[in-house]
Amino acid sequence: MSLPFPSLSAAEAAELIQNGQTIGFSGFTPAGAAKAIPAALAEKAKREHTAGREFKVGVLTGASTGKSLDGALAEAEAISFRTPYQSNATLRKQINAGQVRFVDMHLSVLPQNARYGFLGPIHWAVVEACDITPGGGIVLSTSVGASNTYLRLADRILIELNARHPSSLLGIHDIFEPLDPPARQEIPVYSASDRIGSPICVVDAKKIVGIVRTDLADETGAFDEATPVTDRIGQNVAEFLAAEMKAGRIPPQFLPLQSGVGNIANAVLGALGRSTEIPPFQMYTEVLQDSVVPLLENGRCTFASTTALTLSPEAMAKVAGDIEYYKKRIVLRPQEISNHPEIVRRIGIVSMNTAIEVDLGGNVNSTHVMGKTMMNGIGGSGDFTRNAYLSIFSCPSTAKDGKISAIVPLASHQDHSEHCVQIVVTEHGVADLRGKDPHERAKIIIEQCAHPDYREQLRDYLRLTKAGHAPLSLSLGLAMHRAFVRNGDMRGINWEEYR
Amino acid sequence: MSLPFPSLSAAEAAELIQNGQTIGFSGFTPAGAAKAIPAALAEKAKREHTAGREFKVGVLTGASTGKSLDGALAEAEAISFRTPYQSNATLRKQINAGQVRFVDMHLSVLPQNARYGFLGPIHWAVVEACDITPGGGIVLSTSVGASNTYLRLADRILIELNARHPSSLLGIHDIFEPLDPPARQEIPVYSASDRIGSPICVVDAKKIVGIVRTDLADETGAFDEATPVTDRIGQNVAEFLAAEMKAGRIPPQFLPLQSGVGNIANAVLGALGRSTEIPPFQMYTEVLQDSVVPLLENGRCTFASTTALTLSPEAMAKVAGDIEYYKKRIVLRPQEISNHPEIVRRIGIVSMNTAIEVDLGGNVNSTHVMGKTMMNGIGGSGDFTRNAYLSIFSCPSTAKDGKISAIVPLASHQDHSEHCVQIVVTEHGVADLRGKDPHERAKIIIEQCAHPDYREQLRDYLRLTKAGHAPLSLSLGLAMHRAFVRNGDMRGINWEEYR
């Protein structure tokens, strides 16, 4: 079928985008991210810079992306503003050097903030699709993210039509965009498997100024391998959840799971998959990684709602090869819906996310190393945690060969407050903070979760903090971080030096 | 009509309650709080203590209460555990001395945490009513709070039937308790004025072990008077909202308002009431104070949804005197519904809450003075802020005659993270943090909101923090707090002393 839209090369498409414009790109993780046009835009930026002209754009996405988007544009120094999340090393460096303005945002609020006008005008939507109809129906590829919103809000649209993704993905997406207040109604999802919207995005065809044909694989990277530490964390989470079910605090049908990204999340899912005490479960989450595919295959996971299929080429081939099976078991939703507080609270999600550090009050740092250096961003962890039936944060008890303790007196940056953090898990154990006051929380976090090398110095910190509802010392709260900056090691701190 | 329930004196009722038990009391602010039974229970505790016996109970409520509840029980040293919020001076002292275990909790999650079993068994519900039917129908009084949940969950029930509240309050309440996951459905509130439940709580009549007849007024205290500073803050908020509407970022119908408690909230509502640019508005909030009554009378506020009618005796007499008028314009909901994230996000609330301090990253401390001393608790501020269309925090730029700056480099306790705080207002101006990165936020907060006495030293702090995404110095972040503890004044800090 011939399409009524101009066929462009990526370079021709990039030529249309002007300095200072804001672009909403597809991509939630490298899954479904635009690839050819941002890479060509990076080349254009380099040419412009060589010619002595300014060229920078504002980059909005679903979440992180791949090397052809964040990577290439960062290397070309072509990004002025970036939101809501990223994970690229070059871009991270520019953000932390103050060269790129980065706003770290809850992923579920990004689309509404764009609609409300809080992020200014969006000039372009640059979106990957696996199919398109002459009337302006767009079948997205391996993620939805915020693409549906960008397609609707943007002045003009460029489509990367990617032959690598089978057009039989049609039907895996469920596109639903709520009205804005005061007209908004309920989001009618009552179970992870409920479909409430359309399989395609429908846009004003006149806005589509060109189609760029590509055949590029998603630039998904390998996650770190499991280790004895991540396996132990996974096992601790699985045993805790089984015990909660036995105690009647989780219903016998179990509850839908949300799981973060990375090797800890994989280890947790692996352990839950193997558990003989936990019944088959649903997932309501934002990213589906390789580890879920065998669980969907063997029936341990009965359904997975997500906004991104972040699969290795091998796992993606498996899903594509039996697409009708997986379309009955996977739905890709907009991130506004996959992470929506209304649904998270309604269906009673058990949220499982990763912390950079946890402090003795039960506050979690998800974003900043030593309080200053942005890692990736808060992502969806706040959307899920804040509204979960049960919120779990896990991390290895130490980092950098033991030189950094993940359990610290005071978090150097706080993304999740004590009011929303219920369970903390490391390879050493589980701290159940529910119904505990701050002093009890501090003790249980030290004794259950801290690495043994750090327990005595953390107990010393508690002894040094004078009475008060929260065991905080204004002078010593961040002293372990200062010791690391000074000496390269948090261990063996001399508290007196910092008083 | 004679009731099939034993009539008890307060002392007889108190006699039934045993050491170590957990009680769910009515009361959200002093409005509708149990009065006679807790006061008698305090007397019993004193007698038991004099006799050398242990006597302490766990105290659950809606939020804060009055002097006969938190006050009397604290003075009798009869509280072992307290959640979710309090504002009594004696109890505060005990909490901060570590004598009472206090868990500070988002008010909307309290009822579900109780249902999920996270707070242990609830032995008693002690609830004030303005009427009761022989079959177990309870008409609550001036608040709902968590009473509906306590009545349902508790093993046994004691009712304070208070003749001071007119039985014509029947119909002002809207009792709705969601099912728990996985059976929960939507909360069908689409506008502040929607009624979705029952005017009475229906309980198993066999659980009601006694009725205590009282005639006690709600122990509502006077709020601090407006000052030029609070008036200026109110004016700044009103002007900001009018400008947002003009810019098209707030719809022309306006949006429902949530407003915290106290004289700043009163000043804000006063300014919004007087504004000629802002159309008549609805409120979806947790506490209705005196300042709303004239707005309901003159039509500036067209409807108010709340969980507590926290009125002075004069204002309460006015409402009671024209109860049919006010029942068409006020609904009292359970705190689980008045503060529910699903509704807050759906109807697009503008949340307006008070901060103790705001840091240069845009993080807010709502609870702890100098990071250690619990003031009252987070209350509903997190429920509203986190899900608001637009979230505003306001405070005077200084406290203690200028010796404390409310704008600090790093908040000494964090209840609301940078991800949820959009607008900061002091008497000096408005900092709009939307779409700003951390360095931009820091600058705008200093220049718009900090007191002029503090601006230069805060600019110095920014100059002293080295590059990084967040302008944090691990050694200097809490130095202004340390200076206050040392010298009684945050002004004129010598940063070098703290490096």
CSV table of C-alpha atoms in Angstrom, one decimal, chain B residues 75-446:
chain,number,residue,atom,x,y,z
B,75,GLU,CA,-0.7,14.0,80.9
B,76,ALA,CA,-1.6,10.6,82.4
B,77,GLU,CA,1.3,9.0,80.6
B,78,ALA,CA,-1.2,6.5,79.2
B,79,ILE,CA,-0.1,6.4,75.6
B,80,SER,CA,2.3,3.7,74.4
B,81,PHE,CA,1.9,4.1,70.7
B,82,ARG,CA,0.4,6.9,68.6
B,83,THR,CA,-0.4,7.3,64.9
B,84,PRO,CA,-1.0,9.1,62.5
B,85,TYR,CA,-0.8,12.7,63.5
B,86,GLN,CA,-1.0,14.9,66.7
B,87,SER,CA,-0.7,18.5,67.8
B,88,ASN,CA,-0.8,18.4,71.6
B,89,ALA,CA,2.1,20.1,73.4
B,90,THR,CA,2.4,17.5,76.2
B,91,LEU,CA,2.2,14.6,73.8
B,92,ARG,CA,4.7,16.2,71.5
B,93,LYS,CA,7.2,16.5,74.4
B,94,GLN,CA,6.8,12.8,75.2
B,95,ILE,CA,7.2,11.8,71.5
B,96,ASN,CA,10.4,13.8,71.3
B,97,ALA,CA,11.7,12.4,74.6
B,98,GLY,CA,11.2,8.9,73.2
B,99,GLN,CA,8.5,8.1,75.8
B,100,VAL,CA,5.7,7.6,73.2
B,101,ARG,CA,6.3,5.7,70.0
B,102,PHE,CA,4.8,7.8,67.2
B,103,VAL,CA,4.5,6.8,63.6
B,104,ASP,CA,3.9,9.7,61.2
B,105,MET,CA,1.7,8.5,58.4
B,106,HIS,CA,0.0,9.8,55.3
B,107,LEU,CA,-3.6,10.2,56.5
B,108,SER,CA,-5.2,8.6,53.4
B,109,VAL,CA,-3.3,5.3,53.9
B,110,LEU,CA,-4.1,4.9,57.6
B,111,PRO,CA,-7.4,3.2,57.1
B,112,GLN,CA,-6.1,0.7,54.6
B,113,ASN,CA,-3.0,0.0,56.6
B,114,ALA,CA,-5.4,-0.8,59.5
B,115,ARG,CA,-7.4,-3.1,57.3
B,116,TYR,CA,-4.4,-4.8,55.8
B,117,GLY,CA,-3.3,-5.8,59.3
B,118,PHE,CA,-0.2,-3.6,59.3
B,119,LEU,CA,-1.1,-1.9,62.6
B,120,GLY,CA,-2.1,-5.1,64.5
B,121,PRO,CA,-5.5,-5.7,66.1
B,122,ILE,CA,-7.8,-2.9,67.1
B,123,HIS,CA,-9.6,-3.8,70.3
B,124,TRP,CA,-11.9,-0.8,70.6
B,125,ALA,CA,-13.6,1.9,68.6
B,126,VAL,CA,-14.4,4.9,70.7
B,127,VAL,CA,-16.5,7.1,68.5
B,128,GLU,CA,-18.5,10.3,69.0
B,129,ALA,CA,-22.0,10.3,67.4
B,130,CYS,CA,-24.8,12.8,67.2
B,131,ASP,CA,-27.4,10.1,66.8
B,132,ILE,CA,-27.7,6.3,66.8
B,133,THR,CA,-30.4,3.8,65.7
B,134,PRO,CA,-31.3,0.6,67.7
B,135,GLY,CA,-30.1,-1.5,64.7
B,136,GLY,CA,-26.6,-0.1,64.8
B,137,GLY,CA,-26.8,2.9,62.6
B,138,ILE,CA,-24.4,5.6,63.8
B,139,VAL,CA,-24.6,9.3,62.7
B,140,LEU,CA,-21.2,10.7,63.2
B,141,SER,CA,-20.7,14.2,64.5
B,142,THR,CA,-18.4,17.0,63.1
B,143,SER,CA,-15.8,14.7,61.5
B,144,VAL,CA,-15.5,11.3,59.9
B,145,GLY,CA,-11.7,10.7,59.9
B,146,ALA,CA,-11.1,7.0,60.2
B,147,SER,CA,-14.1,6.4,62.4
B,148,ASN,CA,-16.0,4.3,59.8
B,149,THR,CA,-13.0,1.9,59.5
B,150,TYR,CA,-12.4,1.7,63.3
B,151,LEU,CA,-16.1,0.9,63.8
B,152,ARG,CA,-16.0,-1.9,61.3
B,153,LEU,CA,-12.6,-3.4,62.4
B,154,ALA,CA,-12.7,-3.1,66.1
B,155,ASP,CA,-13.7,-6.0,68.3
B,156,ARG,CA,-15.9,-3.8,70.5
B,157,ILE,CA,-17.5,-0.3,70.3
B,158,LEU,CA,-18.1,2.5,72.7
B,159,ILE,CA,-20.2,5.5,71.5
B,160,GLU,CA,-20.2,9.0,72.9
B,161,LEU,CA,-23.6,10.2,72.1
B,162,ASN,CA,-23.1,14.0,72.2
B,163,ALA,CA,-26.3,16.1,72.5
B,164,ARG,CA,-24.3,19.3,71.7
B,165,HIS,CA,-24.2,18.3,68.0
B,166,PRO,CA,-27.7,18.5,66.4
B,167,SER,CA,-29.0,15.2,65.1
B,168,SER,CA,-29.9,17.1,62.0
B,169,LEU,CA,-26.3,16.6,61.0
B,170,LEU,CA,-27.7,13.5,59.5
B,171,GLY,CA,-27.1,13.7,55.7
B,172,ILE,CA,-23.9,15.8,55.9
B,173,HIS,CA,-21.7,12.6,56.0
B,174,ASP,CA,-21.0,10.4,53.0
B,175,ILE,CA,-19.6,7.1,54.3
B,176,PHE,CA,-17.8,5.1,51.6
B,177,GLU,CA,-15.1,2.5,52.3
B,178,PRO,CA,-13.4,0.8,49.4
B,179,LEU,CA,-12.9,-2.9,49.1
B,180,ASP,CA,-9.4,-4.1,49.4
B,181,PRO,CA,-7.3,-5.4,46.5
B,182,PRO,CA,-7.8,-7.4,44.4
B,183,ALA,CA,-11.5,-6.5,44.6
B,184,ARG,CA,-11.2,-2.8,44.8
B,185,GLN,CA,-13.2,-0.8,42.2
B,186,GLU,CA,-13.0,2.9,41.3
B,187,ILE,CA,-13.8,5.6,43.9
B,188,PRO,CA,-16.7,7.2,42.0
B,189,VAL,CA,-16.1,10.8,42.9
B,190,TYR,CA,-15.8,13.0,39.8
B,191,SER,CA,-16.5,16.4,41.4
B,192,ALA,CA,-16.1,17.7,45.0
B,193,SER,CA,-19.9,17.6,45.4
B,194,ASP,CA,-20.5,14.0,44.4
B,195,ARG,CA,-22.0,11.8,47.0
B,196,ILE,CA,-21.2,8.1,46.7
B,197,GLY,CA,-22.0,6.4,50.0
B,198,SER,CA,-24.3,6.3,53.1
B,199,PRO,CA,-25.2,9.1,55.5
B,200,ILE,CA,-24.6,6.7,58.4
B,201,CYS,CA,-22.1,4.1,59.5
B,202,VAL,CA,-23.8,0.7,59.9
B,203,VAL,CA,-22.1,-1.6,62.4
B,204,ASP,CA,-22.9,-5.0,63.9
B,205,ALA,CA,-25.0,-3.8,66.9
B,206,LYS,CA,-23.7,-6.7,69.0
B,207,LYS,CA,-20.3,-5.0,69.1
B,208,ILE,CA,-21.7,-1.9,70.8
B,209,VAL,CA,-21.1,-2.5,74.5
B,210,GLY,CA,-22.2,0.9,75.7
B,211,ILE,CA,-23.3,4.4,75.1
B,212,VAL,CA,-22.0,7.4,77.1
B,213,ARG,CA,-24.2,10.5,76.9
B,214,THR,CA,-22.3,13.8,76.8
B,215,ASP,CA,-22.9,17.4,76.0
B,216,LEU,CA,-19.4,18.6,75.2
B,217,ALA,CA,-18.4,21.2,72.6
B,218,ASP,CA,-15.5,20.4,70.2
B,219,GLU,CA,-12.3,21.6,71.8
B,220,THR,CA,-11.3,23.7,68.8
B,221,GLY,CA,-8.7,26.3,69.6
B,222,ALA,CA,-8.3,29.7,68.2
B,223,PHE,CA,-5.9,29.9,65.2
B,224,ASP,CA,-3.2,32.5,65.3
B,225,GLU,CA,-4.4,35.8,63.9
B,226,ALA,CA,-3.5,37.0,60.4
B,227,THR,CA,-0.4,39.1,60.1
B,228,PRO,CA,1.0,41.4,57.4
B,229,VAL,CA,3.2,38.4,56.5
B,230,THR,CA,0.5,35.9,56.2
B,231,ASP,CA,-1.7,38.4,54.3
B,232,ARG,CA,1.1,39.0,51.8
B,233,ILE,CA,1.6,35.2,51.3
B,234,GLY,CA,-2.1,34.9,50.7
B,235,GLN,CA,-2.0,37.7,48.2
B,236,ASN,CA,1.0,36.2,46.4
B,237,VAL,CA,-0.8,32.8,46.0
B,238,ALA,CA,-4.0,34.5,44.7
B,239,GLU,CA,-2.1,36.6,42.2
B,240,PHE,CA,-0.1,33.6,41.0
B,241,LEU,CA,-3.2,31.5,40.5
B,242,ALA,CA,-5.0,34.3,38.6
B,243,ALA,CA,-1.9,34.6,36.4
B,244,GLU,CA,-1.9,30.9,35.7
B,245,MET,CA,-5.5,31.0,34.7
B,246,LYS,CA,-4.8,33.9,32.4
B,247,ALA,CA,-1.9,31.9,30.8
B,248,GLY,CA,-4.2,29.0,30.1
B,249,ARG,CA,-2.4,26.6,32.5
B,250,ILE,CA,-5.4,26.5,34.8
B,251,PRO,CA,-8.8,25.9,33.0
B,252,PRO,CA,-11.3,28.7,32.9
B,253,GLN,CA,-13.7,26.9,35.3
B,254,PHE,CA,-10.8,26.9,37.8
B,255,LEU,CA,-9.8,23.8,39.8
B,256,PRO,CA,-10.8,22.5,43.3
B,257,LEU,CA,-8.7,23.8,46.1
B,258,GLN,CA,-7.1,21.9,49.0
B,259,SER,CA,-5.9,24.1,51.8
B,260,GLY,CA,-3.9,23.2,54.9
B,261,VAL,CA,-4.7,24.3,58.4
B,262,GLY,CA,-3.7,27.5,60.2
B,263,ASN,CA,-3.4,31.2,59.7
B,264,ILE,CA,-1.5,31.0,56.4
B,265,ALA,CA,-4.3,28.8,55.0
B,266,ASN,CA,-6.8,31.3,56.2
B,267,ALA,CA,-5.0,34.2,54.6
B,268,VAL,CA,-4.7,32.3,51.3
B,269,LEU,CA,-8.5,31.5,51.3
B,270,GLY,CA,-9.2,35.1,52.3
B,271,ALA,CA,-7.3,36.4,49.3
B,272,LEU,CA,-8.8,33.9,46.9
B,273,GLY,CA,-12.2,34.8,48.3
B,274,ARG,CA,-11.6,38.5,47.6
B,275,SER,CA,-10.0,38.0,44.2
B,276,THR,CA,-12.1,39.4,41.3
B,277,GLU,CA,-10.1,37.4,38.8
B,278,ILE,CA,-10.7,34.0,40.2
B,279,PRO,CA,-14.2,32.5,39.6
B,280,PRO,CA,-16.3,30.9,42.3
B,281,PHE,CA,-14.5,27.7,43.3
B,282,GLN,CA,-15.0,24.3,45.0
B,283,MET,CA,-12.8,22.9,47.8
B,284,TYR,CA,-11.7,19.3,48.1
B,285,THR,CA,-9.8,19.3,51.3
B,286,GLU,CA,-9.4,17.7,54.7
B,287,VAL,CA,-10.3,20.4,57.2
B,288,LEU,CA,-12.8,23.2,56.9
B,289,GLN,CA,-12.0,26.2,59.1
B,290,ASP,CA,-14.0,29.3,60.0
B,291,SER,CA,-12.6,31.2,57.0
B,292,VAL,CA,-14.6,29.0,54.6
B,293,VAL,CA,-18.0,29.7,56.2
B,294,PRO,CA,-18.4,33.2,54.9
B,295,LEU,CA,-17.2,32.1,51.4
B,296,LEU,CA,-19.9,29.4,51.4
B,297,GLU,CA,-22.4,32.0,52.5
B,298,ASN,CA,-21.5,34.6,49.8
B,299,GLY,CA,-21.1,32.0,47.1
B,300,ARG,CA,-17.4,32.5,46.5
B,301,CYS,CA,-17.0,28.8,47.5
B,302,THR,CA,-19.7,26.8,45.9
B,303,PHE,CA,-19.0,23.5,47.6
B,304,ALA,CA,-16.7,22.1,50.2
B,305,SER,CA,-15.7,18.4,50.6
B,306,THR,CA,-13.8,17.7,53.8
B,307,THR,CA,-13.4,15.2,56.5
B,308,ALA,CA,-13.7,17.6,59.4
B,309,LEU,CA,-15.7,20.7,60.3
B,310,THR,CA,-13.1,22.4,62.5
B,311,LEU,CA,-15.2,25.4,63.5
B,312,SER,CA,-15.2,27.8,66.4
B,313,PRO,CA,-18.4,27.5,68.6
B,314,GLU,CA,-19.6,30.7,66.9
B,315,ALA,CA,-19.1,29.5,63.3
B,316,MET,CA,-20.5,26.0,64.3
B,317,ALA,CA,-23.6,27.7,65.7
B,318,LYS,CA,-24.0,29.6,62.4
B,319,VAL,CA,-23.8,26.3,60.4
B,320,ALA,CA,-26.1,24.4,62.8
B,321,GLY,CA,-28.6,27.3,62.6
B,322,ASP,CA,-29.0,27.0,58.9
B,323,ILE,CA,-28.0,23.3,58.5
B,324,GLU,CA,-30.1,22.6,55.4
B,325,TYR,CA,-28.3,25.4,53.5
B,326,TYR,CA,-24.9,24.0,54.5
B,327,LYS,CA,-25.8,20.4,53.9
B,328,LYS,CA,-26.2,21.3,50.3
B,329,ARG,CA,-22.8,22.8,50.3
B,330,ILE,CA,-20.7,20.6,52.6
B,331,VAL,CA,-20.0,16.9,52.6
B,332,LEU,CA,-18.0,15.1,55.3
B,333,ARG,CA,-16.1,12.1,53.9
B,334,PRO,CA,-13.8,9.5,55.4
B,335,GLN,CA,-10.2,10.7,55.4
B,336,GLU,CA,-9.5,7.8,53.0
B,337,ILE,CA,-11.7,9.5,50.5
B,338,SER,CA,-11.2,13.2,51.3
B,339,ASN,CA,-7.4,12.6,50.7
B,340,HIS,CA,-7.6,9.8,48.2
B,341,PRO,CA,-4.8,10.0,45.5
B,342,GLU,CA,-7.2,8.7,42.9
B,343,ILE,CA,-9.6,11.6,43.3
B,344,VAL,CA,-6.9,14.2,43.9
B,345,ARG,CA,-5.3,13.4,40.6
B,346,ARG,CA,-8.6,12.9,38.8
B,347,ILE,CA,-10.3,16.2,39.7
B,348,GLY,CA,-7.0,18.1,39.4
B,349,ILE,CA,-6.6,19.7,42.8
B,350,VAL,CA,-4.5,22.8,43.5
B,351,SER,CA,-2.9,21.8,46.7
B,352,MET,CA,-1.7,24.5,49.2
B,353,ASN,CA,0.2,23.4,52.2
B,354,THR,CA,2.6,24.9,54.7
B,355,ALA,CA,6.3,24.1,55.0
B,356,ILE,CA,8.5,24.3,58.1
B,357,GLU,CA,11.5,24.8,55.7
B,358,VAL,CA,12.2,24.5,52.0
B,359,ASP,CA,15.7,23.8,50.7
B,360,LEU,CA,17.4,25.1,47.6
B,361,GLY,CA,16.7,21.8,45.8
B,362,GLY,CA,13.0,22.4,46.3
B,363,ASN,CA,12.6,19.7,49.0
B,364,VAL,CA,10.1,20.5,51.8
B,365,ASN,CA,10.3,19.7,55.5
B,366,SER,CA,6.8,19.6,57.0
B,367,THR,CA,7.4,17.9,60.3
B,368,HIS,CA,10.7,18.2,62.1
B,369,VAL,CA,12.3,21.3,63.7
B,370,MET,CA,16.0,21.2,63.2
B,371,GLY,CA,15.6,17.7,61.7
B,372,LYS,CA,15.0,16.1,65.1
B,373,THR,CA,12.0,17.5,66.9
B,374,MET,CA,8.6,16.3,65.6
B,375,MET,CA,6.2,19.2,65.3
B,376,ASN,CA,2.8,17.6,64.4
B,377,GLY,CA,3.2,15.2,61.5
B,378,ILE,CA,2.9,15.1,57.7
B,379,GLY,CA,-0.9,14.9,57.9
B,380,GLY,CA,-2.6,15.0,54.5
B,381,SER,CA,0.0,17.2,52.8
B,382,GLY,CA,1.6,14.2,51.0
B,383,ASP,CA,-1.7,12.8,49.9
B,384,PHE,CA,-2.6,16.0,48.2
B,385,THR,CA,0.8,17.3,47.0
B,386,ARG,CA,1.9,14.1,45.4
B,387,ASN,CA,-1.2,13.9,43.2
B,388,ALA,CA,-2.1,17.5,42.7
B,389,TYR,CA,-2.5,19.3,39.4
B,390,LEU,CA,-0.4,22.0,40.9
B,391,SER,CA,1.3,21.8,44.3
B,392,ILE,CA,2.1,24.9,46.3
B,393,PHE,CA,4.0,25.2,49.5
B,394,SER,CA,4.1,28.4,51.5
B,395,CYS,CA,5.7,29.7,54.6
B,396,PRO,CA,7.0,32.9,56.1
B,397,SER,CA,10.6,33.4,55.0
B,398,THR,CA,11.8,33.5,58.6
B,399,ALA,CA,10.8,32.3,62.0
B,400,LYS,CA,11.9,33.3,65.6
B,401,ASP,CA,12.2,37.0,64.8
B,402,GLY,CA,14.4,36.3,61.8
B,403,LYS,CA,16.8,34.0,63.5
B,404,ILE,CA,15.7,31.0,61.5
B,405,SER,CA,15.5,31.1,57.7
B,406,ALA,CA,12.8,28.9,56.2
B,407,ILE,CA,14.9,28.8,53.1
B,408,VAL,CA,17.9,26.6,53.8
B,409,PRO,CA,20.6,24.9,51.8
B,410,LEU,CA,19.4,21.4,52.7
B,411,ALA,CA,16.2,20.5,54.5
B,412,SER,CA,17.0,18.9,57.9
B,413,HIS,CA,14.1,16.5,57.3
B,414,GLN,CA,12.4,15.8,54.0
B,415,ASP,CA,8.7,15.0,53.7
B,416,HIS,CA,8.1,16.2,50.1
B,417,SER,CA,10.8,15.7,47.5
B,418,GLU,CA,11.8,18.0,44.7
B,419,HIS,CA,9.8,15.7,42.4
B,420,CYS,CA,6.5,16.9,43.9
B,421,VAL,CA,7.1,20.5,44.9
B,422,GLN,CA,6.2,22.9,42.1
B,423,ILE,CA,5.5,26.3,43.6
B,424,VAL,CA,7.1,27.9,46.7
B,425,VAL,CA,5.6,31.0,48.2
B,426,THR,CA,6.8,33.3,50.9
B,427,GLU,CA,5.8,36.9,51.7
B,428,HIS,CA,8.6,38.0,49.4
B,429,GLY,CA,7.4,36.2,46.3
B,430,VAL,CA,6.7,33.1,44.3
B,431,ALA,CA,9.3,30.6,43.0
B,432,ASP,CA,7.9,28.6,40.1
B,433,LEU,CA,10.0,25.4,40.0
B,434,ARG,CA,8.3,23.7,37.1
B,435,GLY,CA,10.7,22.6,34.3
B,436,LYS,CA,13.7,24.0,36.2
B,437,ASP,CA,16.8,22.1,36.9
B,438,PRO,CA,18.3,22.0,40.4
B,439,HIS,CA,20.7,25.0,39.9
B,440,GLU,CA,17.9,27.1,38.4
B,441,ARG,CA,15.6,26.1,41.3
B,442,ALA,CA,18.2,27.1,43.9
B,443,LYS,CA,18.6,30.5,42.3
B,444,ILE,CA,15.0,31.3,41.9
B,445,ILE,CA,14.2,30.1,45.5
B,446,ILE,CA,16.8,32.5,46.9
